[in-house]
Amino acid sequence: MIFRVYVNFKDGILDPEAEAIKQTIANMGLKSVKNLVKGKFFDIEVGDKKNHLSEIEKISKDLLANPIIENFKIVKK
Amino acid sequence: MIFRVYVNFKDGILDPEAEAIKQTIANMGLKSVKNLVKGKFFDIEVGDKKNHLSEIEKISKDLLANPIIENFKIVKK
Amino acid sequence: MLKEKKISIVIFPGSNCDRDLFVALEKCLGTKPEFIWHNCSHIKSTDMILIPGGFSFGDYLRAGIIATKSPAIREVIRFSKKGVPIIGICNGFQILIECGLLEGALIKNSNQLFKCEKVNLKVINNKTIFTKNYKLSEIISLPIAHSQGNYFIKPDKLKKIEDNDQIIFKYSSDFGDVTEKYNPNGSVNNIAGISNKKKNVIGLMPHPERAIENFHNGIDGIKFFKNLKDLI
Amino acid sequence: MKKEITKKILKDHNINSEEYNMILAIMGREPNLLELGIFSVMWSEHCSYKSTKKWLKTLPTTGKKVVCGPGENAGIIDIDDNDAIVFKMESHNHPSFIEPYQGAATGVGGIMRDVFTMGARPIANLNSLRFGDPKHEKTKNLLRGVVKGIGDYGNCVGIPTVGGECFFHENYNNNILVNAMSVGLVKKNKIFYSTAKGIGNPIIYVGSKTGRDGIHGATMASAEFSDESENQRPQVQVGDPFIEKLLLESCLELMNEDVIVAIQDMGAAGLTSSSFEMASKGNCGVKLLLDKVPCRETEMTPYEMMLSETQERMLMIIKPEKKKITYDIFQKWGLDAVEIGKLTDSGKMELFYNNKLVGALPIKPLADLSPEYDRPSIKPKKRKNYLKKKSNSKINLEKVLKKILSGPNHSSKSWIFNQYDSSVMGDTIFSSEMADAAVIRIHKTNKAISVTSDCNPIYCKSDPRRGAEIAVAESWRNLISTGAEPVAITDNLNFGNPEKKEIMYEIKESISGIKKACIELDYPVVSGNVSLYNETNGKSIFPTPVIGGVGLIKKLKYATGFKMDDDSYIYLIGKTKGHLESSLFYEHLKIFGGSPPKVDFKEEKKNGNFVKFLAQKTELLIGCHDISEGGIALALAELCIANKKGIEITLKKNNPEKFLFGEDQSRYLLIINKKKEFESLAKKNNIENERIGFVTGAFLNFKNLFSISVDALLKLNSSWFKGFIK
Ligand SMILES: Nc1ncnc2c1ncn2[C@@H]1O[C@H](COP(=O)(O)OP(=O)(O)O)[C@@H](O)[C@H]1O
Ligand SMILES: [Mg+2]
């Protein structure tokens, strides 16, 4: 069983990297890009037996995402 | 229109960050995690008018992913 | 009189070892290099190009990648094809890799941390124009300071660059042992510096420009730059 | 009419009723929310120093080497040849506890901006850190995040981080301290100040776009933590070191042109405090068109724009005819510069939005009449100190030394400083663990500066006055040890809640201690920062007045580190009485309290001047190390570790624990190879000295007592961080 955890910045938090990428795309002459948001994902493989959701939640909250500036979302793949 | 580009390490390439996360999860006492793969995603917003796929492909290939070590996948959101 | 040869240093927003490199070249070779700003789309002439360390464009996305979109890189590639010697140090190495002049990839250090310390390097190839004054297997000591210096290359490609003598420096002990213990960042086979096939482009993670003063932690950088004397 | 300003709003803005009455008097009417917000940040502890102003005024701030004392973005000292050094230390304690990586990173960014705002290129950064008990659940992540944040920011900008301190104690479990210091170099005739001048001159905004970051950061840093405040987290500020680098280079480039009239970075309280301070210094008025402020987010209100603490922004007043070159230079560096207003002669700050006047505040009164408190203080009850003296014969001295060397506070900090680029810029002579202070050459010259940061909170808790004296004296001594002429200090005063009498006592006592030491040592304070309310659920941190010292090394050859040559002698300089109260030795025996050692300033100066004389006027000094916590034993062990060499020590004393671990002040260990010459000089100068041993072999050998191999010392000293962090 694989869970995918998506992590990205909360609204309104400055993401300097995304800014730099946007700027670069513009410099590459590609004008149609209006916005770019960036994030991470983690595919976590666990055994099939029990329900792992609460564990995955704990991992997401305590490790994968920084809840002060990031949101996370868990989906079962 | 938003395209999402997923980028992750190719199979067989050791991702030190993913290794470290796996290790930490084990240290947290969560034993059921068998594997963890990490990647990035980029949500790119473009105008609706024309077909932007080839542009998004170019951005992915030339900028967002390093083809030597990374795969990318584009999905329309 | 011979026309004075021209050394160029290409700088990007975020480069931060450009001054140090300038000082080192001036001190060791007695010539003043010229600075080329990243958006320069035409370099009229040059006899050697160096790309300094630092954090071009903040090292955002992947170290070096954004810099490869600057016009000056097209010029660097053009001159490299003409056989002009090109040297990338630290971030310069990362840029040369990202723009395809050198093979492989430089990923995050195996322990995830930035690392600033002195390392020993073993000269693996002393037949290049950059290293011919070194003895084979000579040990030199230089500082490193990077977080993405973990050299990666696929096994088949590794074999190719090995067979073609493109590996120039490896991390080692003071006595030349090339083992995991002396690998500061996880690089494949302790690789610290490589060249292209034609051997006119070289990249290395350590900073020779930070080992040129008596008060520095070693002065092995002087020899590195003096090696370049014949090229200009 | 409906009252806009309710009790709740006042409370949320940390404004008490007395202060609100002053606001009403100054305004002559009820303020609107925007205006109240501005008052609240300007009058916050962080910006107005209302609890400490009265006492800070007593510090000595002048001297023949002082170019600019407190009051500007940073302090400035003269280091001859038209060169000057700009430096300051600043805390980012609260933000770093909430988000260690960004909190620490933005702390570094902020202090560097304070330095380059004045025209100086930063040439060295330091950081002074205090964390909780290593066993506390939060400590590991805080340490990791803070160190990475400091490293990533400074490394990216390309400024070497060359030194600092790191101390763990449970007292900081819920209030860590992150104090960052930056040191820059400027030509004395090219210094930029923040006094606005020239009615009609344009006000230019440059740097990152304004977001809702850290709104009320300044008021947050002015209130106590509770468990609740951790949950209602304010918007965290995110640092962008890349933009900082561009700002640094573009500002320095612009400063080469005759363009800038006044300049100030937007630090705490952002646009509000930068514009207010510039205008109030120049007795000007300001008109701001808030529609022009570049915003990162949509629908930002004037309130948010004025109070945002988005990082990497500068405000400057320029000559009107120089707009083009200004825009050109910033454009070259890829930065947006925008004119957002003008200086006026109204004496008021007038804020326009959508062509409407949305706020108007008198500048001078708001600045001048800001509250100043003489808060009551009381000496805390003397803690009935320590256990009865143990019989010393039973104590295993070797074990204590090993424990000290392998504990968190005295282990090698290489796990920390290897994450900092300490060699960029090519001028680093000594960085962490190579000397008592970091030594940086002034580029392309034959001189150097020496920089250090110091504070022993255990001493300060036992006796805040004496603890502060020692912090200053130790920083002075650290500079002396490197062959420097100590010139001036910056201070970062970290305390608990000043509204509590015991805390106010600590603050007052500490400041008097600093004052005394600075006067005695002719070592003025040129800049500083105060961080109060470092307490959580009523529990305050130890008083922690961190001292950042800067000295001048007039010739490179004077620079002295921990070097030892084989067979050279170890001399002990200064009086050794064996003061053990409040010492590390007692701490390891679980004996707490008692007074810290006393600093005899006459002795201090005499010994210091002698070491300086040796460094400058003789070739006798091979290496030097001052003696501080852990006494002679720890200092010797550190010398062995730094050199990977052994030392043999002959003990003559009856009380070896006093001799080895006593923490008497004003002492140094000197490494000398010309015995006769040295001894006659010492005698001539009436310097108490003793040849205690020499450099030899592979052991730290206290003859007839115990001996530890250098390999074992290295291992003991390097294992703690590895085991802790993994
Ligand atoms: N946070 C830090 N950043 C950089 N260097 C540090 C840090 N903490 C400690 N160091 C370095 O480690 C060494 C030992 O620190 P410390 O034990 O506080 O020194 P001392 O007590 O001798 O003044 C010093 O060289 C100091 O600069
Ligand atoms: Mg010291």
Short mmCIF file of C-alpha atoms in Angstrom, two decimals, chain C residues 8-178:
data_model
loop_
_atom_site.label_atom_id
_atom_site.label_comp_id
_atom_site.label_asym_id
_atom_site.label_seq_id
_atom_site.Cartn_x
_atom_site.Cartn_y
_atom_site.Cartn_z
CA SER C 8 37.74 35.95 -18.20
CA ILE C 9 35.71 35.33 -15.09
CA VAL C 10 32.00 34.92 -15.73
CA ILE C 11 29.84 36.12 -12.88
CA PHE C 12 26.19 35.55 -12.17
CA PRO C 13 23.86 37.19 -9.71
CA GLY C 14 24.72 35.30 -6.53
CA SER C 15 28.30 34.37 -7.43
CA ASN C 16 30.38 35.14 -4.40
CA CYS C 17 33.89 33.83 -5.01
CA ASP C 18 34.50 36.09 -8.01
CA ARG C 19 36.64 38.53 -6.08
CA ASP C 20 38.63 35.75 -4.42
CA LEU C 21 39.30 34.18 -7.80
CA PHE C 22 40.34 37.48 -9.27
CA VAL C 23 42.77 38.05 -6.41
CA ALA C 24 44.23 34.55 -6.78
CA LEU C 25 44.76 34.88 -10.51
CA GLU C 26 46.29 38.29 -10.11
CA LYS C 27 48.60 37.06 -7.40
CA CYS C 28 49.66 33.79 -9.02
CA LEU C 29 49.76 34.76 -12.67
CA GLY C 30 50.38 38.47 -12.53
CA THR C 31 47.51 39.27 -14.86
CA LYS C 32 44.25 41.00 -14.24
CA PRO C 33 41.29 38.94 -15.42
CA GLU C 34 38.20 40.62 -16.84
CA PHE C 35 34.77 40.11 -15.38
CA ILE C 36 31.97 39.07 -17.72
CA TRP C 37 28.44 39.73 -16.46
CA HIS C 38 26.04 36.85 -16.94
CA ASN C 39 23.87 38.58 -19.51
CA CYS C 40 26.73 39.23 -21.90
CA SER C 41 25.71 37.57 -25.14
CA HIS C 42 28.94 38.12 -26.98
CA ILE C 43 32.45 37.62 -25.63
CA LYS C 44 34.75 39.02 -28.29
CA SER C 45 37.80 37.06 -27.42
CA THR C 46 39.21 35.20 -24.50
CA ASP C 47 42.01 32.75 -23.83
CA MET C 48 40.62 31.15 -20.73
CA ILE C 49 37.31 31.27 -18.91
CA LEU C 50 36.76 30.64 -15.22
CA ILE C 51 33.44 30.28 -13.45
CA PRO C 52 33.69 31.05 -9.76
CA GLY C 53 32.00 29.58 -6.71
CA GLY C 54 29.02 30.96 -4.89
CA PHE C 55 25.29 30.61 -5.16
CA SER C 56 24.32 31.70 -8.64
CA PHE C 57 20.63 32.60 -8.52
CA GLY C 58 20.54 31.46 -4.93
CA ASP C 59 21.18 27.84 -5.95
CA TYR C 60 17.43 27.63 -6.27
CA LEU C 61 15.97 24.52 -7.87
CA ARG C 62 19.36 22.81 -8.29
CA ALA C 63 22.75 24.41 -7.86
CA GLY C 64 23.88 25.79 -11.19
CA ILE C 65 20.78 25.10 -13.25
CA ILE C 66 19.37 28.61 -13.45
CA ALA C 67 22.74 30.05 -14.40
CA THR C 68 22.76 27.86 -17.49
CA LYS C 69 19.94 29.98 -18.87
CA SER C 70 22.09 33.09 -18.90
CA PRO C 71 23.38 34.26 -22.28
CA ALA C 72 27.02 34.12 -21.19
CA ILE C 73 26.79 30.36 -20.91
CA ARG C 74 26.16 30.03 -24.61
CA GLU C 75 29.40 31.89 -25.09
CA VAL C 76 31.20 29.61 -22.68
CA ILE C 77 29.99 26.64 -24.69
CA ARG C 78 31.05 28.28 -27.94
CA PHE C 79 34.56 28.92 -26.67
CA SER C 80 34.81 25.45 -25.20
CA LYS C 81 34.22 24.02 -28.66
CA LYS C 82 37.12 26.09 -29.94
CA GLY C 83 39.32 24.41 -27.36
CA VAL C 84 39.62 27.39 -25.03
CA PRO C 85 40.43 26.20 -21.48
CA ILE C 86 37.45 26.46 -19.14
CA ILE C 87 37.60 25.99 -15.38
CA GLY C 88 34.63 25.75 -13.02
CA ILE C 89 35.19 25.87 -9.29
CA CYS C 90 32.48 24.77 -6.87
CA ASN C 91 29.36 26.50 -8.14
CA GLY C 92 31.26 26.90 -11.42
CA PHE C 93 31.62 23.13 -11.54
CA GLN C 94 27.91 22.75 -10.85
CA ILE C 95 27.13 25.14 -13.69
CA LEU C 96 29.41 23.31 -16.14
CA ILE C 97 27.67 20.08 -15.24
CA GLU C 98 24.19 21.53 -15.59
CA CYS C 99 24.98 23.05 -18.97
CA GLY C 100 26.27 19.74 -20.23
CA LEU C 101 29.94 20.58 -20.74
CA LEU C 102 30.80 18.07 -18.05
CA GLU C 103 29.11 14.76 -17.41
CA GLY C 104 27.28 13.50 -14.35
CA ALA C 105 25.39 15.34 -11.65
CA LEU C 106 26.20 17.03 -8.35
CA ILE C 107 23.55 16.26 -5.80
CA LYS C 108 23.14 17.02 -2.12
CA ASN C 109 25.92 15.89 0.19
CA SER C 110 25.21 12.48 1.59
CA ASN C 111 24.72 13.83 5.12
CA GLN C 112 22.46 16.67 3.89
CA LEU C 113 24.68 19.31 5.41
CA PHE C 114 26.81 22.10 4.07
CA LYS C 115 30.40 21.22 4.72
CA CYS C 116 33.30 23.61 5.14
CA GLU C 117 36.63 22.00 5.87
CA LYS C 118 40.03 21.21 4.46
CA VAL C 119 40.36 18.08 2.35
CA ASN C 120 43.16 16.22 0.65
CA LEU C 121 43.02 15.56 -3.05
CA LYS C 122 44.91 13.00 -5.02
CA VAL C 123 45.94 13.94 -8.54
CA ILE C 124 44.54 11.18 -10.73
CA ASN C 125 45.40 12.62 -14.10
CA ASN C 126 48.48 14.80 -14.42
CA LYS C 127 48.48 14.87 -18.19
CA THR C 128 45.90 17.58 -18.75
CA ILE C 129 46.82 21.13 -19.61
CA PHE C 130 45.63 22.09 -16.13
CA THR C 131 47.57 19.52 -14.14
CA LYS C 132 50.72 18.71 -16.01
CA ASN C 133 52.99 20.19 -13.38
CA TYR C 134 51.67 17.84 -10.73
CA LYS C 135 53.18 14.45 -10.12
CA LEU C 136 50.84 11.54 -10.63
CA SER C 137 49.16 10.73 -7.30
CA GLU C 138 50.49 13.90 -5.73
CA ILE C 139 48.45 14.90 -2.66
CA ILE C 140 47.30 18.49 -2.44
CA SER C 141 45.19 20.02 0.24
CA LEU C 142 42.42 22.54 -0.39
CA PRO C 143 39.30 23.79 1.39
CA ILE C 144 35.81 22.76 0.39
CA ALA C 145 32.62 24.65 1.16
CA HIS C 146 29.46 23.29 -0.40
CA SER C 147 26.23 21.43 0.20
CA GLN C 148 25.71 19.98 -3.27
CA GLY C 149 29.01 18.40 -4.15
CA ASN C 150 28.05 14.76 -4.15
CA TYR C 151 29.18 13.64 -7.59
CA PHE C 152 26.94 11.12 -9.27
CA ILE C 153 27.35 9.32 -12.56
CA LYS C 154 25.82 6.10 -13.83
CA PRO C 155 28.12 3.07 -13.73
CA ASP C 156 28.38 2.71 -17.51
CA LYS C 157 29.19 6.38 -17.91
CA LEU C 158 31.63 6.19 -15.04
CA LYS C 159 33.51 3.48 -16.83
CA LYS C 160 33.66 5.66 -19.91
CA ILE C 161 35.08 8.69 -18.15
CA GLU C 162 37.49 6.50 -16.27
CA ASP C 163 38.70 4.83 -19.43
CA ASN C 164 39.12 8.20 -21.02
CA ASP C 165 41.11 9.55 -18.03
CA GLN C 166 38.57 12.27 -17.31
CA ILE C 167 38.82 11.94 -13.55
CA ILE C 168 41.27 14.53 -12.41
CA PHE C 169 41.06 14.71 -8.60
CA LYS C 170 39.78 12.36 -5.92
CA TYR C 171 39.32 12.97 -2.20
CA SER C 172 41.90 11.03 -0.22
CA SER C 173 43.82 10.76 3.04
CA ASP C 174 47.15 12.56 3.48
CA PHE C 175 48.75 9.39 2.26
CA GLY C 176 46.59 8.98 -0.77
CA ASP C 177 44.10 6.38 0.42
CA VAL C 178 40.96 6.88 -1.58
#
